[in-house]
Amino acid sequence: MPGFTGLAVPGPTNMPFRIRQAMDVPLEDHRAPDFPNFTLPLFVDLKKIFKTKRGEVFIFPGSGTGGWEAAIANTLSPGDKVLASVFGQFSLLRVDLCQRFGLEVDAIDTEWGKGVPLDEYRGRLAADRGHSIKAVLVTQNETATGVTSDVGAVRRILDDLEHPAMLFVDGVSSIAAIDFRMDEWGVDLAVAGSQKGFMLPTGLSIVCASEKALAAIDKAKLPRCFFDFRDMIKANSQGYFPYTPATTLLRGLRASIDMLLEEGLDTVFARHRRLASAVRAAVEAWGLRTCAQGPVWFSDTVTAVVVPAAFNADDVIKTAYYRYQLSLGTGLNRVAGKVFRIGHLGWLNELMVLQALGGVELAMRDVGIPFTPGAGVGAAVRQLSEGVETLTIAAE
Ligand SMILES: Cc1ncc(COP(=O)(O)O)c(C=O)c1O
């Protein structure tokens, strides 16, 4: 089919040409004497994305899931107790991962459409007077439902209760797109992947560890080899890696960080918020609802749209894909068939969002979902032009 293919899934995201060009280089010697000239500043600047001065960043070949394996294996021991909550496929998978590592997980089952249950977390932590809970898990952005949770609020609970548990955050679909503050929020382990806010291909697990998490490494008894932070720290301090790094992706990461810092993180977050608000305006104008149950949970990187009960969301997704070359995110697990997801993160502007919304309208019409054609696109245009000054182009 002629024309561009639309990628409106919540990762992998659209890749900027600048990043593509940065990776279009001959393969290089990762043990070259001047390789550290490239890697050492890269580590320094990557910390700025996590907003950390005290933490340590790690870049493993892998994906977000690998980052989680690294986080758990380096800091915990079999039988350690972990507090978690499940409100979507990804928060569910983190619990599964912890269980497979032999951890004892207290997983609070939460309605899909809401996020981290702060009151329940407070209750569980307050009751844990012996401090047997070693880590608290927070999925900052649940990609399956388009729900964002308040990481800072969990830190405040831990501090109020003077509970020493480590705070682990899944930032795979939020970091570099939604505000994240490693040091300010006292996050001990944060996990990201390359294929979302970083606008890169999949292939890097990006992890940030606090001083407290680093201090836990030697006491942690879970087995680890490939993901051992200690090997990484030793090699990284010299600008190298304990095994062959994904150098091409690292070149892309350099460009990604440069782009994020040049745009300015606050501007990046504001852009995501603006584009997300346009998508939400469209959903409302279609007469549909988001899976996220209210503004407190709205995600600025992904919106899960609930289709009317008589319809199957997969039909919208298939129609968009086969007829209009537009990829939308599928409903996962409990919300399969009930929602389709519009990813709005990474290298994205107004027109790309409007293109996705137009594609959704075409597909929804084809499958017979009732709405006024153009209503969503129109609402998004109104939302996007709100507050924008009229541009006067002076005559020559
Ligand atoms: C919130 C969240 N956590 C974890 C993952 C898993 O990451 P990966 O697929 O890169 O292993 C994803 C993937 O989409 C995600 O959205």
Coordinates of C-alpha atoms and ligand atoms in Angstrom, one line a residue:
M1 CA 0.0 0.0 0.0
P2 CA 1.3 3.4 -0.8
G3 CA 2.0 6.1 1.9
F4 CA 3.3 6.0 5.4
T5 CA 2.4 3.3 7.9
G6 CA 1.0 4.8 11.1
L7 CA 2.5 3.5 14.3
A8 CA 0.1 4.5 17.2
V9 CA 1.0 1.7 19.6
P10 CA 2.5 2.6 23.0
G11 CA 5.9 1.3 22.0
P12 CA 7.8 0.8 19.9
T13 CA 7.4 4.4 19.0
N14 CA 8.2 6.5 16.0
M15 CA 12.0 6.8 15.5
P16 CA 13.4 10.3 14.6
F17 CA 15.5 10.5 11.5
R18 CA 18.3 12.0 13.6
I19 CA 18.4 8.8 15.7
R20 CA 18.3 6.6 12.6
Q21 CA 21.2 8.5 11.2
A22 CA 23.1 8.4 14.4
M23 CA 22.9 4.6 14.2
D24 CA 23.8 4.4 10.6
V25 CA 27.5 4.0 11.4
P26 CA 30.1 1.2 10.8
L27 CA 30.3 -1.2 13.7
E28 CA 32.9 -0.2 16.2
D29 CA 35.4 -1.6 18.6
H30 CA 33.9 -1.6 22.0
R31 CA 37.3 -2.1 23.6
A32 CA 39.0 0.8 21.7
P33 CA 41.2 3.0 23.8
D34 CA 39.0 6.0 23.1
F35 CA 35.6 4.3 23.6
P36 CA 35.3 5.8 27.1
N37 CA 35.3 9.2 25.5
F38 CA 31.9 8.3 24.2
T39 CA 30.5 6.2 27.0
L40 CA 31.4 8.2 30.2
P41 CA 29.6 11.4 29.1
L42 CA 26.7 9.1 28.0
F43 CA 26.3 7.7 31.5
V44 CA 26.5 11.3 32.9
D45 CA 23.8 12.6 30.6
L46 CA 21.5 9.5 31.0
K47 CA 21.3 10.4 34.7
K48 CA 19.7 13.7 33.8
I49 CA 16.8 11.9 32.2
F50 CA 16.2 10.0 35.5
K51 CA 16.8 13.3 37.4
T52 CA 19.4 11.7 39.6
K53 CA 22.8 12.9 40.8
R54 CA 23.3 10.2 43.4
G55 CA 22.1 7.2 41.4
E56 CA 23.9 4.8 39.1
V57 CA 22.6 4.1 35.6
F58 CA 23.0 0.7 33.9
I59 CA 22.5 -0.1 30.2
F60 CA 22.0 -3.8 29.4
P61 CA 21.3 -5.4 26.1
G62 CA 17.7 -6.4 26.6
S63 CA 14.2 -5.0 27.0
G64 CA 12.2 -3.6 29.9
T65 CA 11.6 -7.1 31.2
G66 CA 15.3 -7.7 31.4
G67 CA 15.7 -4.5 33.4
W68 CA 13.2 -5.8 35.9
E69 CA 15.1 -9.1 36.2
A70 CA 18.2 -7.0 36.9
A71 CA 16.5 -4.9 39.5
I72 CA 15.1 -7.9 41.4
A73 CA 18.1 -10.2 41.1
N74 CA 20.6 -7.6 42.3
T75 CA 18.8 -6.4 45.4
L76 CA 16.6 -9.2 46.9
S77 CA 16.9 -12.7 48.3
P78 CA 14.6 -15.8 48.0
G79 CA 11.7 -15.5 50.3
D80 CA 11.9 -11.7 50.6
K81 CA 8.5 -10.0 50.9
V82 CA 7.5 -7.6 48.3
L83 CA 4.4 -5.3 48.2
A84 CA 2.8 -4.9 44.8
S85 CA -0.6 -4.1 43.1
V86 CA -2.1 -5.5 40.0
F87 CA -4.2 -3.3 37.7
G88 CA -3.2 -4.2 34.2
Q89 CA -1.0 -6.7 32.3
F90 CA 2.3 -5.1 33.1
S91 CA 1.8 -4.7 36.8
L92 CA 0.6 -8.4 36.7
L93 CA 3.8 -9.5 34.9
R94 CA 6.0 -7.8 37.5
V95 CA 4.3 -9.9 40.2
D96 CA 4.8 -13.0 38.1
L97 CA 8.5 -12.2 37.7
C98 CA 8.9 -11.7 41.4
Q99 CA 7.1 -15.0 42.1
R100 CA 9.3 -16.9 39.7
F101 CA 12.3 -15.6 41.6
G102 CA 10.9 -17.1 44.8
L103 CA 9.9 -13.9 46.4
E104 CA 6.8 -13.7 48.6
V105 CA 4.5 -11.2 46.9
D106 CA 1.6 -9.4 48.5
A107 CA -0.2 -8.4 45.3
I108 CA -3.2 -6.2 45.9
D109 CA -5.8 -6.9 43.2
T110 CA -7.0 -3.5 42.0
E111 CA -9.6 -2.5 39.5
W112 CA -8.2 -2.3 36.0
G113 CA -8.7 1.4 35.2
K114 CA -7.3 2.6 38.5
G115 CA -3.7 2.7 39.7
V116 CA -1.6 2.1 42.7
P117 CA -4.0 1.9 45.7
L118 CA -2.4 4.3 48.1
D119 CA -4.6 3.6 51.1
E120 CA -4.0 -0.1 50.9
Y121 CA -0.3 0.5 50.5
R122 CA -0.4 2.6 53.6
G123 CA -2.4 0.0 55.5
R124 CA 0.0 -2.9 54.6
L125 CA 3.1 -0.9 55.3
A126 CA 1.8 0.4 58.6
A127 CA 0.9 -3.1 59.7
D128 CA 4.4 -4.3 58.8
R129 CA 6.0 -3.2 62.1
G130 CA 8.8 -5.8 61.8
H131 CA 9.7 -4.3 58.4
S132 CA 9.5 -7.6 56.6
I133 CA 8.5 -5.9 53.4
K134 CA 11.8 -5.3 51.5
A135 CA 10.5 -3.7 48.4
V136 CA 7.4 -1.8 47.2
L137 CA 6.5 -2.0 43.5
V138 CA 4.9 0.8 41.6
T139 CA 4.0 0.8 37.9
Q140 CA 4.2 4.5 37.1
N141 CA 2.4 4.0 33.9
E142 CA 0.3 0.9 33.3
T143 CA 0.4 0.7 29.5
A144 CA -2.4 -1.9 29.3
T145 CA -5.0 0.5 30.7
G146 CA -3.5 3.9 30.2
V147 CA -3.2 4.6 33.9
T148 CA -0.6 6.7 35.6
S149 CA 0.1 6.4 39.3
D150 CA 1.6 8.9 41.8
V151 CA 5.1 7.7 42.6
G152 CA 5.8 10.6 44.9
A153 CA 2.8 9.7 47.0
V154 CA 4.2 6.2 47.7
R155 CA 7.4 7.8 48.8
R156 CA 5.6 10.0 51.2
I157 CA 3.8 7.0 52.7
L158 CA 7.1 5.2 53.2
D159 CA 8.6 8.3 54.8
D160 CA 5.6 9.0 57.0
L161 CA 5.8 5.5 58.4
E162 CA 9.6 5.5 58.5
H163 CA 9.4 2.2 56.6
P164 CA 12.8 1.2 55.1
A165 CA 11.5 -0.8 52.1
M166 CA 13.0 0.0 48.8
L167 CA 10.9 1.7 46.2
F168 CA 10.9 0.0 42.7
V169 CA 9.3 1.8 39.8
D170 CA 8.3 0.5 36.4
G171 CA 8.9 3.5 34.2
V172 CA 9.0 1.6 30.9
S173 CA 6.2 3.6 29.3
S174 CA 6.7 6.8 31.3
I175 CA 10.4 7.7 31.7
A176 CA 11.4 10.3 29.1
A177 CA 7.8 11.1 28.4
I178 CA 6.1 11.7 31.8
D179 CA 7.9 13.5 34.7
F180 CA 10.0 11.1 36.7
R181 CA 12.2 12.2 39.7
M182 CA 14.6 9.5 40.9
D183 CA 16.2 11.5 43.7
E184 CA 13.3 13.7 44.8
W185 CA 10.9 10.8 45.0
G186 CA 13.6 8.6 46.7
V187 CA 13.2 5.9 44.1
D188 CA 15.6 3.0 44.6
L189 CA 15.2 1.2 41.3
A190 CA 13.7 2.5 38.1
V191 CA 13.4 0.5 35.0
A192 CA 13.0 1.8 31.4
G193 CA 13.4 0.4 27.9
S194 CA 14.7 2.0 24.8
Q195 CA 11.6 1.6 22.6
K196 CA 9.2 4.1 24.2
G197 CA 10.1 7.6 25.5
F198 CA 13.7 7.1 24.3
M199 CA 12.4 6.7 20.7
L200 CA 14.9 4.0 19.9
P201 CA 14.5 0.4 18.6
T202 CA 13.9 -2.2 21.3
G203 CA 17.1 -3.6 22.6
L204 CA 18.3 -1.8 25.7
S205 CA 17.2 -2.3 29.3
I206 CA 17.9 0.9 31.0
V207 CA 18.0 0.8 34.8
C208 CA 18.8 3.4 37.5
A209 CA 19.7 2.3 41.0
S210 CA 19.9 4.5 44.2
E211 CA 22.8 4.4 46.7
K212 CA 20.5 2.3 48.9
A213 CA 19.8 -0.2 46.2
L214 CA 23.5 -0.4 45.4
A215 CA 24.2 -1.1 49.1
A216 CA 21.8 -4.0 48.9
I217 CA 23.7 -5.8 46.2
D218 CA 26.2 -7.8 48.3
K219 CA 23.5 -9.0 50.7
A220 CA 21.1 -10.0 48.0
K221 CA 21.2 -13.8 47.4
L222 CA 19.3 -14.2 44.2
P223 CA 21.4 -15.7 41.5
R224 CA 22.6 -13.4 38.7
C225 CA 25.3 -13.3 36.1
F226 CA 24.4 -11.5 32.9
F227 CA 22.6 -8.8 34.9
D228 CA 25.1 -8.5 37.8
F229 CA 25.4 -4.8 38.7
R230 CA 28.8 -5.4 40.2
D231 CA 30.4 -6.4 36.9
M232 CA 28.7 -3.5 35.2
I233 CA 29.9 -1.0 37.8
K234 CA 33.5 -2.3 37.5
A235 CA 33.6 -2.1 33.7
N236 CA 31.4 1.1 33.4
S237 CA 33.7 3.1 35.7
Q238 CA 36.4 2.7 33.1
G239 CA 34.0 3.4 30.2
Y240 CA 33.6 -0.2 29.2
F241 CA 31.1 -3.1 29.6
P242 CA 31.6 -6.6 31.0
Y243 CA 30.5 -8.1 27.6
T244 CA 29.8 -6.8 24.1
P245 CA 27.5 -3.9 24.4
A246 CA 24.9 -2.9 21.7
T247 CA 27.1 -0.1 20.4
T248 CA 24.8 0.8 17.6
L249 CA 21.9 1.3 20.0
L250 CA 24.3 3.3 22.3
R251 CA 25.0 5.7 19.4
G252 CA 21.2 6.0 19.0
L253 CA 20.8 6.6 22.7
R254 CA 23.3 9.4 22.6
A255 CA 21.2 11.1 19.9
S256 CA 18.0 10.4 21.9
I257 CA 19.4 12.0 25.1
D258 CA 20.6 15.0 23.1
M259 CA 17.2 15.4 21.6
L260 CA 15.4 15.1 24.9
L261 CA 17.8 17.6 26.6
E262 CA 17.7 20.0 23.7
E263 CA 13.9 20.1 23.7
G264 CA 14.0 20.3 27.5
L265 CA 12.4 17.6 29.7
D266 CA 9.7 20.0 30.9
T267 CA 8.8 20.8 27.3
V268 CA 8.8 17.1 26.4
F269 CA 6.4 16.4 29.3
A270 CA 4.2 19.3 28.4
R271 CA 4.0 18.2 24.8
H272 CA 3.0 14.7 25.8
R273 CA 0.3 16.2 28.1
R274 CA -1.0 18.4 25.3
L275 CA -1.2 15.6 22.8
A276 CA -2.8 13.3 25.3
S277 CA -5.5 15.8 26.2
A278 CA -6.4 16.0 22.5
V279 CA -6.8 12.3 22.3
R280 CA -9.0 12.3 25.4
A281 CA -11.1 15.1 23.9
A282 CA -11.6 12.9 20.9
V283 CA -12.7 9.9 23.0
E284 CA -15.2 12.0 24.8
A285 CA -16.5 13.5 21.5
W286 CA -17.0 9.9 20.1
G287 CA -19.3 9.3 23.1
L288 CA -16.8 6.6 24.4
R289 CA -14.9 6.4 27.6
T290 CA -11.3 5.7 28.5
C291 CA -10.4 2.7 30.5
A292 CA -8.7 5.0 33.0
Q293 CA -11.4 6.0 35.5
G294 CA -11.0 9.7 35.8
P295 CA -8.4 12.5 35.4
V296 CA -6.3 11.4 38.4
W297 CA -5.4 8.3 36.5
F298 CA -5.1 9.7 33.0
S299 CA -1.9 8.7 31.2
D300 CA -0.1 11.1 28.9
T301 CA 1.5 8.4 26.9
V302 CA -1.3 6.0 26.1
T303 CA -5.1 6.0 26.1
A304 CA -7.1 2.8 26.2
V305 CA -10.5 3.4 24.6
V306 CA -13.4 1.2 25.7
V307 CA -15.7 0.1 22.8
P308 CA -19.4 -0.3 23.3
A309 CA -20.3 -3.7 24.7
A310 CA -21.8 -4.9 21.4
F311 CA -18.5 -4.5 19.6
N312 CA -15.1 -6.2 19.6
A313 CA -12.2 -3.8 19.9
D314 CA -10.0 -6.3 17.9
D315 CA -12.2 -5.6 14.9
V316 CA -11.3 -1.9 15.1
I317 CA -7.6 -2.8 15.4
K318 CA -7.6 -5.2 12.5
T319 CA -9.6 -2.8 10.3
A320 CA -7.2 0.0 11.1
Y321 CA -4.2 -2.2 10.4
Y322 CA -5.3 -3.9 7.2
R323 CA -7.4 -1.1 5.6
Y324 CA -5.6 2.0 6.8
Q325 CA -2.0 0.9 7.6
L326 CA -2.5 2.1 11.2
S327 CA -1.2 0.1 14.1
L328 CA -3.2 0.6 17.3
G329 CA -2.5 -1.2 20.6
T330 CA -4.5 -4.3 21.4
G331 CA -6.4 -5.0 24.6
L332 CA -4.4 -7.3 26.8
N333 CA -5.6 -10.0 29.2
R334 CA -8.7 -8.9 31.1
V335 CA -9.4 -6.1 28.7
A336 CA -8.8 -8.1 25.5
G337 CA -11.5 -7.2 23.0
K338 CA -12.8 -4.5 25.2
V339 CA -10.3 -1.7 24.5
F340 CA -8.0 -0.5 21.8
R341 CA -5.1 1.6 22.7
I342 CA -3.8 4.8 21.1
G343 CA -0.1 5.3 21.9
H344 CA 0.9 8.9 22.0
L345 CA 4.5 9.0 23.1
G346 CA 7.9 9.6 21.8
W347 CA 8.6 11.5 18.6
L348 CA 5.2 12.8 18.0
N349 CA 3.4 16.0 17.0
E350 CA -0.1 17.3 16.4
L351 CA -0.5 16.1 12.9
M352 CA 0.7 12.6 13.8
V353 CA -2.0 12.5 16.6
L354 CA -4.7 13.8 14.2
Q355 CA -3.6 11.1 11.7
A356 CA -4.1 8.4 14.3
L357 CA -7.5 9.8 15.4
G358 CA -8.6 10.0 11.7
G359 CA -7.6 6.4 11.3
V360 CA -9.5 5.4 14.4
E361 CA -12.6 7.2 13.0
L362 CA -12.4 5.4 9.7
A363 CA -12.0 2.0 11.4
M364 CA -14.7 2.6 13.9
R365 CA -17.1 3.6 11.1
D366 CA -16.2 0.5 9.1
V367 CA -17.1 -1.8 12.0
G368 CA -20.3 0.1 12.7
I369 CA -19.5 1.8 16.0
P370 CA -22.0 4.8 16.1
F371 CA -20.5 8.3 16.4
T372 CA -20.5 11.5 14.3
P373 CA -17.7 11.3 11.8
G374 CA -15.1 14.0 12.4
A375 CA -16.4 14.6 16.0
G376 CA -13.2 13.2 17.6
V377 CA -10.8 14.8 15.1
G378 CA -12.7 18.1 15.5
A379 CA -12.6 18.0 19.3
A380 CA -8.8 17.3 19.1
V381 CA -8.3 20.2 16.8
R382 CA -10.2 22.4 19.2
Q383 CA -8.2 21.1 22.1
L384 CA -4.9 21.6 20.3
S385 CA -5.7 25.1 19.2
E386 CA -6.9 26.3 22.6
G387 CA -4.7 29.0 23.9
V388 CA -2.5 29.1 20.8
E389 CA -2.1 32.6 19.6
T390 CA -3.3 33.5 16.1
L391 CA -0.3 33.5 13.9
T392 CA 0.0 36.7 11.8
I393 CA 2.3 36.4 8.9
A394 CA 3.4 39.8 7.8
A395 CA 3.0 40.5 4.1
E396 CA 6.3 40.9 2.3
Ligands
LIG1 C1 4.8 -0.7 31.8 C2 5.6 -1.7 31.1 N1 6.4 -2.5 31.8 C3 7.1 -3.4 31.3 C4 7.1 -3.7 29.9 C5 7.9 -4.7 29.4 O1 8.9 -4.2 28.6 P1 9.5 -5.0 27.4 O2 8.4 -5.4 26.4 O3 10.5 -3.9 26.8 O4 10.2 -6.1 28.0 C6 6.2 -2.9 29.1 C7 6.1 -3.2 27.7 O5 5.3 -2.6 27.0 C8 5.4 -1.9 29.8 O6 4.6 -1.2 29.0

